[in-house]
Amino acid sequence: MGKSRARRFRRAPFSPTGPEQRRDGEGDPEDEPAAELLEKLQHPSAEVREYACASISKLLQQKHVIPAFLQRDVVRCLGPLLMDHSLAVRETAAGALRNLSACGGFEVCDDMVTKDIMTPLVALLKECSTGLDANQLSPKKCREMNKNYIEDIANEAINLLWNVCECNNTAVSIFNKEGCLESVLHYMKKFSTNVDLAISVANCLQAVTEDNPDLLSSFNASAQQVLETVMLCPETTMKHILLRTLIAGTIWNIKDTIPPGSLGSMVNAILKIFSESLAIDAGETIIRMNEAEKNRLKLAAETETEENMSDVIDNDVLSEDDDMEEIPKGKVRRENDISDLLPSDKWELKEVTALLMAQQTALEIIVNMCCSEDPSDDEWEELSSSDESDLFMENSYNEGSGLLMSPLCLSDEVNSAFLNNLIPKKILEKTAFPNSVALDICMHNPSWKPLIKNILLVSDVDCLGGASALQSLAEHLSQLVFSKTELPTDTEFLEAITSALRALLQTMASKNISQCMTPEQLLALCEAGIHSSNVSVRVNVVSILGISGSVLAKGQDTAETLKMIGKFLLEVAMKESSLVVAGEALDALFDVFADGKEAEKAAVQIKLLPALKEFQPVFKMRMRKEGKGQYSTDQLCVLDNVKMNLRRFIAYQEALGKTPT
């Protein structure tokens, strides 16, 4: 029985705690009302405007406060400040808008474009580009502030541009029409001295060049030369590896501008960069960088102790002369100073995050290279039922060599480049069980915990092929969950592991590969996950049960297990506080009890049909009462589909009951 599909989007930025996401502060945000802060944006003092922008930026990192700012037209309040006469205000205003776009999601980005954020943003980008090489501040003042305002403003503006272009086609059209490419590439020329700015530009370029034929004519020989220069950069830091990976992805997006005679060498150069990125052991890098962080912090603490002792000695000497002015100790904080809102330097963590992002990006682009056109559902069904599908799988995974082979849809030249750069071997190496020492470091260090999810994301199952590789990964994930006496309860870990398991089990089910976990293990994991405060974890666990249950429904003597799964999902659907999770539970029920004799038997025994008929009006009423205001348009779209599928499923079950056995 078919179900309506939810809307699909391109991937979101890698991690809000990574280098691409601005963090203006640590800890709890200042409790200032939106109206008061927005009013301060009009204050005649630049310092007050700067402080208000920074405070807004900090608050906007929390999704629940975003609606309050949107209701007060925060976009139109902050937009003009992108061209404020104070460079500090420009930077903090751009940072606040960047956080709004990153934390607000697709709908907020659409709203920002509708409210004409692109006009001041484009003006800012062009002005910064023009003044990039000019020394706008005196050399002495720049040294005192240890800051290049033009480049820092540009970095915030580029990230804002990246976010809105990733989400909104109108923003991409404006990018094309206004000739923003020239300005953006001018920033890229700073890659040798400001790699963070270059990475932001590369992320933006990869977004705006994806499926954008109107932009191709702008990539003349000079523009391509800029990209090639970055690709040939010899620096070996993780940030430079990420930069080269992103630029390689951009060049792949504009491959139609490459002369046919140069296409082979271009593909080979791209794959060489991906191969170098994937060859690095992320686990060993985490261990090495964590040790470097410990040594740095230890040295800093020792230095601080020595300085404090020196201060005590100096103060003893000074106290002998009462007429001398007291020298202030430590850092003097001027009124409205925002320096304490800025993040501390965690370069080791940023390096590891850059590596993981580079590897994830490389894997994603390789998938796109293998399947450059997205087939429709009908085309997939035709392919999966044809002889060519079997031939594809035979050529995709060579059981004897253990290598993922290059797909048949690529040319011989590209296939050769795949094999010459050991891309298949590097991909399968990413399925290896994550380094246990590295995982332990991440688990016990709050700053490093988000890396757990990113480590698992690098093992992207969509990049894999063959039953052996998938089953091997499944066993590794099972070991990660069930190797300890108690199931994990940490939210970050649960979200990472359930997301990975959901994707993996879905892929295995689609390929008719036997499941890796027993029903008892799955139920135990789901029992732990359903009580999580994280909605994503709860959505994942009910989806996992739906996938596993639909596989079990095709087997024999599974009615008892299906009854347990059905009861669990029914209880979630009826008692869950989040409509999104309740809708996912209903969806899972439709999958599990859609077909099969065992499913029919279990459905009758748990009285599934009367339970759903009784719940149907309750679900409709909840949607009417809770829908508007609490959920996004896209979530409501999905819930509408669930409501429609619920009606169809009830009719389907009623028809089954009338069919003679």
mmCIF file of N, CA and C in Angstrom, residues 548-615:
data_model
loop_
_atom_site.group_PDB
_atom_site.id
_atom_site.type_symbol
_atom_site.label_atom_id
_atom_site.label_comp_id
_atom_site.label_asym_id
_atom_site.label_seq_id
_atom_site.Cartn_x
_atom_site.Cartn_y
_atom_site.Cartn_z
ATOM 1 N N SER A 548 11.992 -2.414 10.587
ATOM 2 C CA SER A 548 12.231 -3.805 10.998
ATOM 3 C C SER A 548 10.947 -4.621 10.977
ATOM 4 N N GLY A 549 9.854 -4.001 11.425
ATOM 5 C CA GLY A 549 8.580 -4.716 11.436
ATOM 6 C C GLY A 549 8.099 -5.067 10.042
ATOM 7 N N SER A 550 8.321 -4.167 9.073
ATOM 8 C CA SER A 550 7.888 -4.453 7.701
ATOM 9 C C SER A 550 8.674 -5.612 7.110
ATOM 10 N N VAL A 551 9.947 -5.750 7.533
ATOM 11 C CA VAL A 551 10.756 -6.892 7.083
ATOM 12 C C VAL A 551 10.253 -8.175 7.737
ATOM 13 N N LEU A 552 9.984 -8.103 9.050
ATOM 14 C CA LEU A 552 9.496 -9.286 9.767
ATOM 15 C C LEU A 552 8.143 -9.755 9.237
ATOM 16 N N ALA A 553 7.323 -8.829 8.771
ATOM 17 C CA ALA A 553 5.986 -9.178 8.287
ATOM 18 C C ALA A 553 6.038 -10.091 7.064
ATOM 19 N N LYS A 554 7.170 -10.087 6.375
ATOM 20 C CA LYS A 554 7.311 -10.931 5.183
ATOM 21 C C LYS A 554 7.773 -12.340 5.532
ATOM 22 N N GLY A 555 8.160 -12.542 6.804
ATOM 23 C CA GLY A 555 8.657 -13.855 7.197
ATOM 24 C C GLY A 555 7.570 -14.755 7.753
ATOM 25 N N GLN A 556 7.995 -15.829 8.363
ATOM 26 C CA GLN A 556 7.066 -16.796 8.934
ATOM 27 C C GLN A 556 7.238 -16.841 10.453
ATOM 28 N N ASP A 557 6.135 -17.159 11.136
ATOM 29 C CA ASP A 557 6.125 -17.295 12.594
ATOM 30 C C ASP A 557 6.649 -16.026 13.290
ATOM 31 N N THR A 558 6.225 -14.893 12.787
ATOM 32 C CA THR A 558 6.674 -13.613 13.375
ATOM 33 C C THR A 558 5.532 -12.845 14.025
ATOM 34 N N ALA A 559 4.358 -13.457 14.091
ATOM 35 C CA ALA A 559 3.181 -12.740 14.591
ATOM 36 C C ALA A 559 3.377 -12.220 16.011
ATOM 37 N N GLU A 560 4.013 -13.005 16.883
ATOM 38 C CA GLU A 560 4.206 -12.571 18.274
ATOM 39 C C GLU A 560 5.088 -11.331 18.350
ATOM 40 N N THR A 561 6.165 -11.332 17.573
ATOM 41 C CA THR A 561 7.047 -10.156 17.550
ATOM 42 C C THR A 561 6.320 -8.954 16.971
ATOM 43 N N LEU A 562 5.536 -9.176 15.923
ATOM 44 C CA LEU A 562 4.773 -8.083 15.313
ATOM 45 C C LEU A 562 3.746 -7.513 16.291
ATOM 46 N N LYS A 563 3.224 -8.366 17.151
ATOM 47 C CA LYS A 563 2.278 -7.883 18.169
ATOM 48 C C LYS A 563 2.979 -6.921 19.130
ATOM 49 N N MET A 564 4.190 -7.272 19.545
ATOM 50 C CA MET A 564 4.939 -6.390 20.455
ATOM 51 C C MET A 564 5.247 -5.055 19.784
ATOM 52 N N ILE A 565 5.667 -5.121 18.536
ATOM 53 C CA ILE A 565 5.982 -3.900 17.791
ATOM 54 C C ILE A 565 4.724 -3.055 17.612
ATOM 55 N N GLY A 566 3.623 -3.725 17.252
ATOM 56 C CA GLY A 566 2.370 -3.013 17.040
ATOM 57 C C GLY A 566 1.870 -2.317 18.295
ATOM 58 N N LYS A 567 1.935 -3.009 19.423
ATOM 59 C CA LYS A 567 1.496 -2.415 20.691
ATOM 60 C C LYS A 567 2.352 -1.202 21.054
ATOM 61 N N PHE A 568 3.655 -1.350 20.840
ATOM 62 C CA PHE A 568 4.576 -0.255 21.145
ATOM 63 C C PHE A 568 4.238 0.974 20.299
ATOM 64 N N LEU A 569 4.063 0.784 18.995
ATOM 65 C CA LEU A 569 3.793 1.900 18.087
ATOM 66 C C LEU A 569 2.422 2.520 18.350
ATOM 67 N N LEU A 570 1.445 1.686 18.676
ATOM 68 C CA LEU A 570 0.120 2.220 19.005
ATOM 69 C C LEU A 570 0.173 3.117 20.235
ATOM 70 N N GLU A 571 0.900 2.658 21.234
ATOM 71 C CA GLU A 571 0.998 3.444 22.463
ATOM 72 C C GLU A 571 1.682 4.784 22.200
ATOM 73 N N VAL A 572 2.732 4.757 21.366
ATOM 74 C CA VAL A 572 3.425 6.001 21.029
ATOM 75 C C VAL A 572 2.485 6.946 20.286
ATOM 76 N N ALA A 573 1.760 6.411 19.303
ATOM 77 C CA ALA A 573 0.855 7.246 18.507
ATOM 78 C C ALA A 573 -0.209 7.907 19.379
ATOM 79 N N MET A 574 -0.697 7.187 20.364
ATOM 80 C CA MET A 574 -1.802 7.693 21.169
ATOM 81 C C MET A 574 -1.368 8.564 22.352
ATOM 82 N N LYS A 575 -0.142 8.354 22.855
ATOM 83 C CA LYS A 575 0.270 9.053 24.072
ATOM 84 C C LYS A 575 1.374 10.076 23.850
ATOM 85 N N GLU A 576 2.006 10.049 22.692
ATOM 86 C CA GLU A 576 3.126 10.950 22.427
ATOM 87 C C GLU A 576 2.682 12.407 22.411
ATOM 88 N N SER A 577 3.464 13.273 23.074
ATOM 89 C CA SER A 577 3.113 14.698 23.146
ATOM 90 C C SER A 577 3.383 15.426 21.834
ATOM 91 N N SER A 578 4.375 14.966 21.069
ATOM 92 C CA SER A 578 4.699 15.616 19.797
ATOM 93 C C SER A 578 3.904 14.986 18.662
ATOM 94 N N LEU A 579 3.203 15.829 17.920
ATOM 95 C CA LEU A 579 2.446 15.323 16.765
ATOM 96 C C LEU A 579 3.366 14.722 15.711
ATOM 97 N N VAL A 580 4.571 15.265 15.584
ATOM 98 C CA VAL A 580 5.521 14.755 14.599
ATOM 99 C C VAL A 580 5.877 13.311 14.913
ATOM 100 N N VAL A 581 6.153 13.020 16.184
ATOM 101 C CA VAL A 581 6.494 11.650 16.589
ATOM 102 C C VAL A 581 5.275 10.742 16.461
ATOM 103 N N ALA A 582 4.102 11.241 16.862
ATOM 104 C CA ALA A 582 2.874 10.448 16.738
ATOM 105 C C ALA A 582 2.608 10.106 15.282
ATOM 106 N N GLY A 583 2.824 11.087 14.392
ATOM 107 C CA GLY A 583 2.635 10.832 12.956
ATOM 108 C C GLY A 583 3.608 9.801 12.433
ATOM 109 N N GLU A 584 4.847 9.861 12.898
ATOM 110 C CA GLU A 584 5.847 8.875 12.478
ATOM 111 C C GLU A 584 5.473 7.483 12.971
ATOM 112 N N ALA A 585 4.910 7.403 14.184
ATOM 113 C CA ALA A 585 4.478 6.109 14.720
ATOM 114 C C ALA A 585 3.346 5.522 13.880
ATOM 115 N N LEU A 586 2.406 6.375 13.458
ATOM 116 C CA LEU A 586 1.327 5.904 12.579
ATOM 117 C C LEU A 586 1.896 5.426 11.248
ATOM 118 N N ASP A 587 2.817 6.193 10.696
ATOM 119 C CA ASP A 587 3.470 5.796 9.448
ATOM 120 C C ASP A 587 4.122 4.424 9.586
ATOM 121 N N ALA A 588 4.800 4.223 10.730
ATOM 122 C CA ALA A 588 5.457 2.941 10.978
ATOM 123 C C ALA A 588 4.436 1.810 11.062
ATOM 124 N N LEU A 589 3.296 2.077 11.694
ATOM 125 C CA LEU A 589 2.231 1.063 11.757
ATOM 126 C C LEU A 589 1.742 0.685 10.366
ATOM 127 N N PHE A 590 1.599 1.687 9.489
ATOM 128 C CA PHE A 590 1.151 1.404 8.124
ATOM 129 C C PHE A 590 2.148 0.480 7.418
ATOM 130 N N ASP A 591 3.451 0.727 7.657
ATOM 131 C CA ASP A 591 4.483 -0.090 7.020
ATOM 132 C C ASP A 591 4.457 -1.527 7.533
ATOM 133 N N VAL A 592 4.341 -1.660 8.857
ATOM 134 C CA VAL A 592 4.425 -2.993 9.464
ATOM 135 C C VAL A 592 3.230 -3.854 9.083
ATOM 136 N N PHE A 593 2.032 -3.269 9.079
ATOM 137 C CA PHE A 593 0.814 -4.066 8.891
ATOM 138 C C PHE A 593 0.194 -3.877 7.507
ATOM 139 N N ALA A 594 1.035 -3.491 6.544
ATOM 140 C CA ALA A 594 0.526 -3.263 5.196
ATOM 141 C C ALA A 594 0.235 -4.558 4.459
ATOM 142 N N ASP A 595 0.978 -5.627 4.770
ATOM 143 C CA ASP A 595 0.839 -6.838 3.959
ATOM 144 C C ASP A 595 1.401 -8.028 4.716
ATOM 145 N N GLY A 596 0.925 -9.201 4.360
ATOM 146 C CA GLY A 596 1.471 -10.427 4.926
ATOM 147 C C GLY A 596 0.523 -11.108 5.892
ATOM 148 N N LYS A 597 0.519 -12.424 5.862
ATOM 149 C CA LYS A 597 -0.364 -13.214 6.722
ATOM 150 C C LYS A 597 -0.036 -13.017 8.197
ATOM 151 N N GLU A 598 1.255 -12.968 8.511
ATOM 152 C CA GLU A 598 1.643 -12.786 9.911
ATOM 153 C C GLU A 598 1.184 -11.423 10.428
ATOM 154 N N ALA A 599 1.291 -10.424 9.572
ATOM 155 C CA ALA A 599 0.851 -9.083 9.955
ATOM 156 C C ALA A 599 -0.657 -9.046 10.163
ATOM 157 N N GLU A 600 -1.408 -9.723 9.291
ATOM 158 C CA GLU A 600 -2.868 -9.764 9.429
ATOM 159 C C GLU A 600 -3.259 -10.436 10.739
ATOM 160 N N LYS A 601 -2.570 -11.540 11.055
ATOM 161 C CA LYS A 601 -2.867 -12.266 12.289
ATOM 162 C C LYS A 601 -2.584 -11.389 13.518
ATOM 163 N N ALA A 602 -1.413 -10.730 13.505
ATOM 164 C CA ALA A 602 -1.038 -9.878 14.640
ATOM 165 C C ALA A 602 -1.982 -8.691 14.772
ATOM 166 N N ALA A 603 -2.411 -8.106 13.648
ATOM 167 C CA ALA A 603 -3.307 -6.947 13.669
ATOM 168 C C ALA A 603 -4.634 -7.288 14.327
ATOM 169 N N VAL A 604 -5.129 -8.472 14.040
ATOM 170 C CA VAL A 604 -6.397 -8.908 14.631
ATOM 171 C C VAL A 604 -6.237 -9.092 16.136
ATOM 172 N N GLN A 605 -5.121 -9.710 16.536
ATOM 173 C CA GLN A 605 -4.928 -10.025 17.954
ATOM 174 C C GLN A 605 -4.717 -8.779 18.813
ATOM 175 N N ILE A 606 -4.119 -7.729 18.263
ATOM 176 C CA ILE A 606 -3.932 -6.506 19.060
ATOM 177 C C ILE A 606 -5.072 -5.502 18.821
ATOM 178 N N LYS A 607 -6.085 -5.947 18.028
ATOM 179 C CA LYS A 607 -7.255 -5.110 17.730
ATOM 180 C C LYS A 607 -6.840 -3.760 17.134
ATOM 181 N N LEU A 608 -5.980 -3.873 16.107
ATOM 182 C CA LEU A 608 -5.416 -2.676 15.486
ATOM 183 C C LEU A 608 -6.494 -1.810 14.840
ATOM 184 N N LEU A 609 -7.411 -2.424 14.090
ATOM 185 C CA LEU A 609 -8.416 -1.645 13.358
ATOM 186 C C LEU A 609 -9.320 -0.837 14.294
ATOM 187 N N PRO A 610 -9.934 -1.457 15.312
ATOM 188 C CA PRO A 610 -10.774 -0.638 16.204
ATOM 189 C C PRO A 610 -9.983 0.443 16.941
ATOM 190 N N ALA A 611 -8.730 0.139 17.270
ATOM 191 C CA ALA A 611 -7.913 1.133 17.971
ATOM 192 C C ALA A 611 -7.664 2.350 17.079
ATOM 193 N N LEU A 612 -7.358 2.104 15.800
ATOM 194 C CA LEU A 612 -7.100 3.214 14.882
ATOM 195 C C LEU A 612 -8.377 3.988 14.562
ATOM 196 N N LYS A 613 -9.497 3.285 14.445
ATOM 197 C CA LYS A 613 -10.771 3.972 14.171
ATOM 198 C C LYS A 613 -11.142 4.884 15.334
ATOM 199 N N GLU A 614 -10.852 4.427 16.541
ATOM 200 C CA GLU A 614 -11.140 5.253 17.710
ATOM 201 C C GLU A 614 -10.185 6.448 17.801
ATOM 202 N N PHE A 615 -8.934 6.226 17.354
ATOM 203 C CA PHE A 615 -7.918 7.275 17.466
ATOM 204 C C PHE A 615 -8.012 8.304 16.340
#
